[in-house]
């Protein structure tokens, strides 16, 4: 395994050429856990926590349905899980920038454990009330937001800048693998017994909390942190100074809306299809994310990644539309989601790499909060948009309409002003991954990868 541990004398490169010990920014700790082991703990904690939130994303709506017999109640439980995305990414970013990210993670995982235990505790007496369920689901969604922000802010303090790209690719891959496992696991565990997913998640959250608990006390004094509500806007201001990150928000928000609308179109037209087949199709996006994460380990971020992202979506939407036209939506929609998953992982790693490389650690969580609010907020519009498209033209008409919209947006990137905005120079010195040594002897594969890199403009280069 690559040594991703951060040397105390090395920090992310900042304008002005001054490297600060990152422990002074986010809070250091006594060396009870070796630094080289900390990334492995963060990686494991992220996988465990993601499995937990995915299983609960299924378990809470199912429990609401069983308890009340009302599909509306199940819908409200799903809404309670997702509404924190719109409400808490911005203030959560400020909180993580003020408090040690490790402490935020500890509090978040402990709070999530308490939440599921509170649901378990009342099951023997007839189960939780709907209000109890909604509050528990809202707490899960809120604490998950804080966890993801704190995890992203913690990485610069434990990973060498030169190894950050590889670390981000591994983190992205873990997230997709956990998502693939989490949703079907949630349904299966609930089928075994309605209390089972909550017992499992109480254990998972306790384990995740334990991974961070033994690091030692935070003793190093941190640099000055924001303390005023007006500092909530700092994330927006930072993004306006970074051309690549500002453009990435627009692209990712738009394509997230497109791909989730496509999923709604598929679900709306899946009547008569087995639940297993539906699950396999929807899991294809996670499989693509894993493949894209592996590719990101081998290939560096390139300045054309946002345009490439758009055209990958065109390919995916083309597959979906053709599949709907031929009457084979399941196979072609799976291929479409696989395709967009690959592109999404590549662009996610590139964006996170630039964020960590260019944004001051004391502002990083707020910048990430703004970015995720925008990209995840698009999900709220996907369901009604997909429903309208299916109502208007059926699965086939809706798929072709979505394809046309995506094609027009991608074609617009060839217009010179749009092309310049979507292909800004990446920051100089952005770390690029080396080919793994075990592949260096495979001349055919390594040569192909080198050829792919030659086709792409190097970070920071003109062209």
Coordinates of C-alpha atoms in Angstrom, one line a residue:
X1 CA 0.0 0.0 0.0
X2 CA 1.3 3.5 -0.8
X3 CA 2.5 5.5 2.1
X4 CA -0.1 8.2 2.2
X5 CA 0.9 9.5 5.6
X6 CA 1.6 13.2 5.9
X7 CA 5.0 14.5 7.0
X8 CA 4.5 17.2 9.6
X9 CA 6.7 19.6 7.6
X10 CA 4.7 19.3 4.4
X11 CA 1.4 20.9 3.7
X12 CA -0.8 21.6 0.7
X13 CA 0.9 24.2 -1.6
X14 CA -0.6 27.7 -1.2
X15 CA -0.1 30.9 -3.0
X16 CA 3.0 32.6 -1.7
X17 CA 4.9 29.4 -1.4
X18 CA 4.5 28.9 2.4
X19 CA 3.8 25.4 3.6
X20 CA 2.2 25.2 7.0
X21 CA 2.1 22.1 9.2
X22 CA -1.5 21.0 8.5
X23 CA -2.0 19.8 12.1
X24 CA -2.0 23.4 13.1
X25 CA -5.0 24.1 10.9
X26 CA -7.2 21.2 11.8
X27 CA -6.0 20.2 15.1
X28 CA -3.2 17.7 15.9
X29 CA -3.2 14.7 18.2
X30 CA -0.8 12.8 20.2
X31 CA 0.8 10.0 18.2
X32 CA -1.1 7.1 19.7
X33 CA -2.0 6.0 16.2
X34 CA 0.8 6.1 13.6
X35 CA 0.1 8.6 10.8
X36 CA 0.5 6.0 8.1
X37 CA -2.3 4.1 9.7
X38 CA -4.7 7.0 9.8
X39 CA -5.7 7.1 6.2
X40 CA -6.5 3.3 6.4
X41 CA -8.8 4.1 9.4
X42 CA -10.5 7.0 7.5
X43 CA -11.0 4.8 4.5
X44 CA -12.5 2.0 6.6
X45 CA -14.6 4.4 8.5
X46 CA -16.0 6.0 5.3
X47 CA -16.9 2.6 3.9
X48 CA -18.6 1.5 7.1
X49 CA -20.5 4.8 7.5
X50 CA -21.6 4.8 3.9
X51 CA -23.0 1.2 4.2
X52 CA -24.8 2.4 7.3
X53 CA -26.5 5.4 5.6
X54 CA -27.4 3.4 2.5
X55 CA -29.1 0.6 4.6
X56 CA -30.9 3.2 6.7
X57 CA -32.1 5.0 3.5
X58 CA -34.0 1.8 2.8
X59 CA -34.9 0.8 6.3
X60 CA -36.5 4.0 7.5
X61 CA -39.1 4.3 4.7
X62 CA -39.9 0.6 5.0
X63 CA -40.4 0.8 8.7
X64 CA -42.6 3.8 8.3
X65 CA -44.7 1.8 5.7
X66 CA -45.0 -1.2 8.1
X67 CA -45.8 0.9 11.1
X68 CA -48.5 3.1 9.5
X69 CA -49.5 1.1 6.4
X70 CA -49.3 4.4 4.5
X71 CA -47.1 5.0 1.4
X72 CA -47.3 8.7 2.2
X73 CA -45.6 8.1 5.5
X74 CA -42.8 6.1 3.8
X75 CA -42.4 9.1 1.4
X76 CA -42.1 11.5 4.4
X77 CA -39.5 9.3 5.9
X78 CA -37.5 9.4 2.7
X79 CA -37.9 13.1 2.6
X80 CA -36.7 13.5 6.2
X81 CA -33.5 11.7 5.2
X82 CA -32.8 14.0 2.3
X83 CA -33.9 17.4 3.4
X84 CA -30.7 18.0 5.5
X85 CA -28.8 18.1 2.2
X86 CA -30.6 21.4 1.4
X87 CA -30.5 22.8 4.9
X88 CA -27.2 21.9 6.5
X89 CA -24.3 21.7 3.9
X90 CA -23.6 25.4 4.2
X91 CA -23.8 25.8 8.0
X92 CA -22.2 22.4 8.4
X93 CA -19.2 23.5 6.4
X94 CA -18.7 26.4 8.8
X95 CA -19.0 24.1 11.8
X96 CA -16.4 21.8 10.4
X97 CA -14.0 24.7 9.7
X98 CA -14.4 25.9 13.3
X99 CA -14.1 22.5 15.1
X100 CA -11.6 19.7 14.7
X101 CA -12.9 17.5 11.9
X102 CA -12.0 14.4 13.9
X103 CA -14.2 15.6 16.8
X104 CA -17.1 16.3 14.4
X105 CA -16.8 12.7 13.0
X106 CA -16.8 11.3 16.5
X107 CA -19.9 13.3 17.5
X108 CA -21.6 12.5 14.3
X109 CA -21.1 8.7 14.5
X110 CA -22.0 8.7 18.2
X111 CA -25.2 10.7 17.4
X112 CA -26.1 8.3 14.6
X113 CA -25.7 5.3 16.9
X114 CA -27.9 7.0 19.5
X115 CA -30.5 7.7 16.9
X116 CA -30.8 4.1 15.7
X117 CA -30.7 2.8 19.3
X118 CA -33.6 5.1 20.2
X119 CA -35.7 3.4 17.4
X120 CA -34.7 0.0 18.6
X121 CA -35.5 0.8 22.2
X122 CA -39.2 1.3 21.5
X123 CA -39.8 -1.5 19.1
X124 CA -40.7 -4.1 21.8
X125 CA -43.5 -1.8 22.9
X126 CA -45.1 -1.4 19.4
X127 CA -42.4 0.4 17.5
X128 CA -41.7 4.1 17.1
X129 CA -44.3 6.7 16.3
X130 CA -44.2 8.4 12.9
X131 CA -42.9 11.5 14.5
X132 CA -40.1 9.5 16.2
X133 CA -39.2 7.9 12.9
X134 CA -39.1 11.3 11.1
X135 CA -36.9 12.8 13.7
X136 CA -34.6 9.9 13.7
X137 CA -34.4 10.0 9.9
X138 CA -33.7 13.7 9.9
X139 CA -31.0 13.2 12.5
X140 CA -29.4 10.5 10.3
X141 CA -29.4 12.8 7.3
X142 CA -28.0 15.8 9.2
X143 CA -25.2 13.8 10.9
X144 CA -24.3 12.2 7.6
X145 CA -23.9 15.6 6.0
X146 CA -21.5 16.6 8.9
X147 CA -19.6 13.3 8.6
X148 CA -18.9 13.7 4.9
X149 CA -17.8 17.3 5.3
X150 CA -15.5 16.4 8.2
X151 CA -14.0 13.5 6.4
X152 CA -13.2 15.6 3.3
X153 CA -11.6 18.3 5.6
X154 CA -9.6 15.7 7.5
X155 CA -7.7 14.2 4.5
X156 CA -5.2 17.1 4.0
X157 CA -4.0 16.6 7.6
X158 CA -3.2 12.9 7.1
X159 CA -2.1 12.5 3.5
X160 CA 1.0 13.7 1.7
X161 CA 0.1 16.2 -1.0
X162 CA 1.9 14.1 -3.6
X163 CA -0.3 11.2 -2.7
X164 CA -3.5 13.0 -2.4
X165 CA -4.8 12.1 -5.9
X166 CA -4.4 8.4 -5.1
X167 CA -6.1 8.8 -1.7
X168 CA -9.1 10.6 -3.2
X169 CA -9.4 7.9 -5.9
X170 CA -9.4 5.2 -3.2
X171 CA -12.0 7.2 -1.1
X172 CA -14.2 7.5 -4.2
X173 CA -14.0 3.8 -4.9
X174 CA -14.9 2.9 -1.3
X175 CA -17.9 5.2 -1.4
X176 CA -19.2 3.5 -4.6
X177 CA -18.5 0.0 -3.3
X178 CA -20.4 0.8 0.0
X179 CA -23.3 2.2 -1.9
X180 CA -23.6 -0.9 -4.1
X181 CA -23.7 -3.1 -1.0
X182 CA -25.7 -0.8 1.2
X183 CA -29.1 -0.6 -0.5
X184 CA -29.7 -4.3 -1.2
X185 CA -28.3 -5.1 2.2
X186 CA -30.9 -2.7 3.8
X187 CA -33.7 -4.4 2.0
X188 CA -32.4 -7.9 2.9
X189 CA -31.9 -7.1 6.6
X190 CA -35.3 -5.6 6.9
X191 CA -36.8 -8.7 5.3
X192 CA -35.1 -10.8 8.0
X193 CA -36.6 -8.7 10.7
X194 CA -37.6 -5.1 11.0
X195 CA -35.3 -4.6 13.9
X196 CA -32.2 -6.2 12.3
X197 CA -31.0 -3.2 10.1
X198 CA -31.0 -1.0 13.2
X199 CA -29.1 -3.5 15.3
X200 CA -26.5 -3.8 12.5
X201 CA -26.2 -0.1 12.1
X202 CA -25.8 0.5 15.8
X203 CA -22.8 -1.8 15.7
X204 CA -21.5 -0.2 12.5
X205 CA -21.6 3.3 13.9
X206 CA -20.0 2.2 17.1
X207 CA -17.2 0.6 15.1
X208 CA -16.8 3.7 12.9
X209 CA -16.6 5.9 16.0
X210 CA -14.0 3.5 17.6
X211 CA -11.8 3.9 14.5
X212 CA -11.3 7.6 15.3
X213 CA -11.5 7.5 19.1
X214 CA -8.0 6.1 19.7
X215 CA -6.1 8.7 17.8
X216 CA -5.2 10.6 20.9
X217 CA -6.3 14.0 22.3
X218 CA -6.3 17.0 20.1
X219 CA -3.6 19.1 21.7
X220 CA -2.1 21.3 19.0
X221 CA -3.4 24.8 18.8
X222 CA -5.2 25.5 15.6
X223 CA -4.9 28.7 13.6
X224 CA -7.6 31.4 13.8
X225 CA -11.0 30.1 12.7
X226 CA -14.2 31.9 11.5
X227 CA -16.6 32.7 14.3
X228 CA -19.2 35.0 12.6
X229 CA -22.3 34.0 10.7
X230 CA -21.2 36.2 7.8
X231 CA -18.4 33.7 7.3
X232 CA -21.0 31.3 5.9
X233 CA -20.5 33.1 2.5
X234 CA -16.8 32.4 2.5
X235 CA -17.3 29.2 0.5
X236 CA -19.1 31.1 -2.3
X237 CA -16.4 33.7 -2.4
X238 CA -13.6 31.1 -2.6
X239 CA -15.4 29.3 -5.5
X240 CA -15.7 32.6 -7.5
X241 CA -11.9 32.9 -7.3
X242 CA -11.3 29.4 -8.7
X243 CA -12.4 29.1 -12.4
X244 CA -12.2 25.3 -12.6
X245 CA -14.2 24.8 -9.4
X246 CA -16.8 27.4 -10.4
X247 CA -17.3 25.7 -13.7
X248 CA -17.4 22.2 -12.2
X249 CA -20.4 23.2 -10.0
X250 CA -22.4 24.1 -13.0
X251 CA -21.5 21.0 -14.9
X252 CA -22.0 18.5 -12.0
X253 CA -25.3 20.1 -10.9
X254 CA -26.7 19.9 -14.5
X255 CA -25.5 16.3 -15.2
X256 CA -26.7 15.1 -11.7
X257 CA -30.1 16.4 -12.6
X258 CA -30.0 14.7 -16.0
X259 CA -28.8 11.2 -14.7
X260 CA -31.3 11.2 -11.8
X261 CA -34.1 12.2 -14.1
X262 CA -33.1 9.3 -16.3
X263 CA -33.3 7.0 -13.3
X264 CA -36.8 8.2 -12.6
X265 CA -37.8 7.6 -16.2
X266 CA -36.5 4.1 -15.9
X267 CA -38.3 3.5 -12.6
X268 CA -41.6 4.9 -14.0
X269 CA -41.4 2.5 -16.9
X270 CA -40.4 -0.6 -14.9
X271 CA -43.9 -1.9 -14.2
X272 CA -43.9 -5.7 -14.4
X273 CA -40.1 -5.9 -14.0
X274 CA -38.7 -7.9 -11.1
X275 CA -37.3 -6.0 -8.2
X276 CA -34.0 -7.9 -8.6
X277 CA -33.6 -6.7 -12.2
X278 CA -34.4 -3.1 -11.2
X279 CA -31.8 -3.3 -8.4
X280 CA -29.2 -4.7 -10.8
X281 CA -29.8 -1.9 -13.3
X282 CA -29.6 0.8 -10.6
X283 CA -26.4 -0.8 -9.2
X284 CA -24.7 -0.4 -12.5
X285 CA -24.0 3.2 -11.7
X286 CA -22.1 2.2 -8.6
X287 CA -20.1 -0.4 -10.6
X288 CA -19.2 2.3 -13.1
X289 CA -18.1 4.5 -10.2
X290 CA -15.7 1.7 -9.0
X291 CA -14.3 1.3 -12.5
X292 CA -13.9 5.1 -12.8
X293 CA -12.1 5.2 -9.4
X294 CA -9.6 2.6 -10.5
X295 CA -9.0 4.6 -13.7
X296 CA -8.5 7.7 -11.6
X297 CA -5.7 5.9 -9.7
X298 CA -3.8 5.6 -13.0
X299 CA -4.7 8.8 -14.9
X300 CA -4.0 12.4 -13.8
X301 CA -6.7 15.1 -13.7
X302 CA -6.8 17.0 -17.1
X303 CA -8.1 20.4 -17.8
X304 CA -10.7 19.0 -20.3
X305 CA -12.2 16.7 -17.7
X306 CA -15.4 18.8 -17.5
X307 CA -16.0 18.7 -21.3
X308 CA -15.2 15.0 -21.3
X309 CA -17.7 14.5 -18.5
X310 CA -20.4 16.1 -20.6
X311 CA -19.7 13.9 -23.6
X312 CA -19.7 10.8 -21.5
X313 CA -23.2 11.7 -20.4
X314 CA -24.2 12.1 -24.1
X315 CA -23.0 8.6 -24.8
X316 CA -24.9 7.3 -21.7
X317 CA -28.1 9.1 -22.7
X318 CA -27.8 7.8 -26.3
X319 CA -27.6 4.2 -25.0
X320 CA -30.7 4.8 -22.8
X321 CA -32.7 6.3 -25.6
X322 CA -31.8 3.6 -28.1
X323 CA -32.7 0.9 -25.5
X324 CA -36.1 2.5 -24.9
X325 CA -36.7 2.6 -28.6
X326 CA -35.8 -1.0 -29.1
X327 CA -37.9 -2.1 -26.1
X328 CA -34.8 -3.3 -24.1
X329 CA -34.6 -0.6 -21.5
X330 CA -33.1 -2.7 -18.7
X331 CA -29.9 -3.7 -20.6
X332 CA -29.3 -0.3 -22.2
X333 CA -30.2 1.7 -19.1
X334 CA -27.7 -0.4 -17.1
X335 CA -25.1 0.4 -19.7
X336 CA -26.0 4.1 -19.6
X337 CA -25.6 4.2 -15.8
X338 CA -22.3 2.2 -16.0
X339 CA -21.0 4.8 -18.5
X340 CA -22.1 7.8 -16.4
X341 CA -20.7 6.2 -13.2
X342 CA -17.3 5.9 -14.8
X343 CA -17.3 9.6 -16.0
X344 CA -18.7 10.8 -12.6
X345 CA -15.9 9.1 -10.6
X346 CA -13.2 10.5 -12.9
X347 CA -14.5 14.1 -12.6
X348 CA -15.2 13.7 -8.8
X349 CA -11.6 12.8 -8.1
X350 CA -10.3 15.6 -10.3
X351 CA -12.6 18.2 -8.6
X352 CA -11.7 17.0 -5.1
X353 CA -8.0 17.0 -6.0
X354 CA -8.2 20.7 -7.1
X355 CA -10.3 21.6 -4.1
X356 CA -7.7 20.3 -1.6
X357 CA -4.8 21.6 -3.6
X358 CA -6.0 25.2 -4.0
X359 CA -8.4 25.9 -1.1
X360 CA -7.0 27.0 2.3
X361 CA -7.8 24.2 4.8
X362 CA -9.6 26.6 7.1
X363 CA -12.1 27.2 4.3
X364 CA -12.2 23.8 2.7
X365 CA -15.3 22.4 4.4
X366 CA -17.4 25.5 3.5
X367 CA -16.3 25.3 -0.2
X368 CA -17.2 21.6 -0.2
X369 CA -20.5 22.4 1.4
X370 CA -21.4 24.9 -1.3
X371 CA -20.4 22.4 -4.0
X372 CA -22.4 19.5 -2.6
X373 CA -25.5 21.7 -1.8
X374 CA -25.6 22.6 -5.5
X375 CA -24.9 19.2 -7.0
X376 CA -27.1 17.2 -4.5
X377 CA -29.8 19.8 -4.5
X378 CA -30.5 19.0 -8.2
X379 CA -31.8 15.6 -7.0
X380 CA -34.8 17.3 -5.6
X381 CA -35.9 18.3 -9.1
X382 CA -35.2 15.0 -10.7
X383 CA -38.3 13.1 -9.6
X384 CA -40.9 15.7 -10.8
X385 CA -38.9 16.3 -14.0
X386 CA -38.8 12.6 -14.7
X387 CA -42.5 12.2 -14.0
X388 CA -43.4 15.1 -16.3
X389 CA -41.3 13.6 -19.2
X390 CA -42.9 10.2 -18.9
X391 CA -46.3 11.7 -18.7
X392 CA -45.6 13.7 -21.8
X393 CA -43.9 11.1 -24.0
X394 CA -43.6 7.8 -22.2
X395 CA -40.3 6.2 -21.4
X396 CA -39.2 6.4 -25.0
X397 CA -40.2 10.0 -25.6
X398 CA -38.8 11.1 -22.2
X399 CA -35.5 9.3 -22.9
X400 CA -35.1 11.0 -26.3
X401 CA -36.0 14.4 -24.9
X402 CA -33.4 13.9 -22.2
X403 CA -30.8 12.8 -24.8
X404 CA -31.5 15.9 -26.9
X405 CA -31.1 18.2 -23.9
X406 CA -27.8 16.6 -23.0
X407 CA -26.6 16.7 -26.6
X408 CA -27.4 20.5 -26.9
X409 CA -25.6 21.2 -23.6
X410 CA -22.5 19.2 -24.6
X411 CA -22.4 20.8 -28.1
X412 CA -22.5 24.2 -26.4
X413 CA -19.1 23.4 -24.9
X414 CA -17.6 23.7 -28.4
X415 CA -18.6 27.4 -28.5
X416 CA -15.4 29.3 -27.8
X417 CA -16.6 31.3 -24.7
X418 CA -18.1 28.1 -23.1
X419 CA -15.0 26.1 -24.1
X420 CA -12.7 28.6 -22.4
X421 CA -14.8 28.5 -19.2
X422 CA -15.0 24.7 -19.1
X423 CA -11.2 24.2 -19.8
X424 CA -9.4 26.7 -17.5
X425 CA -5.8 26.0 -16.6
X426 CA -5.6 23.6 -13.6
X427 CA -3.4 24.8 -10.8
X428 CA 0.4 24.3 -11.4
X429 CA 2.0 21.5 -9.4
X430 CA -1.2 19.4 -9.1
X431 CA 0.0 15.9 -8.2
X432 CA -0.2 13.3 -10.9
X433 CA -0.3 9.5 -10.2
X434 CA 2.4 7.3 -11.4
X435 CA 1.6 4.0 -13.0
X436 CA 1.8 1.2 -10.4
X437 CA 5.0 -0.7 -10.5
X438 CA 3.2 -3.9 -11.0
X439 CA 1.9 -2.6 -14.4
X440 CA 5.2 -1.2 -15.5
X441 CA 6.2 -4.5 -17.0
X442 CA 3.0 -4.8 -19.0
X443 CA 4.1 -2.8 -22.1
X444 CA 0.8 -3.1 -23.9
X445 CA -1.3 -1.8 -21.0
X446 CA 1.2 0.9 -19.8
X447 CA 1.7 2.0 -23.4
X448 CA -2.0 2.4 -23.9
X449 CA -2.3 4.4 -20.7
X450 CA 0.6 6.7 -21.7
X451 CA -1.1 7.2 -25.1
X452 CA -4.3 8.2 -23.4
X453 CA -2.4 10.7 -21.2
X454 CA -0.6 12.1 -24.3
X455 CA -4.0 12.9 -25.9
X456 CA -5.0 14.9 -22.8
X457 CA -3.6 18.3 -22.1
X458 CA -1.4 18.2 -19.0
X459 CA -2.5 20.1 -15.9
X460 CA -1.6 23.7 -16.1
X461 CA -0.7 23.6 -19.8
X462 CA -2.1 25.7 -22.5
X463 CA -4.0 24.2 -25.4

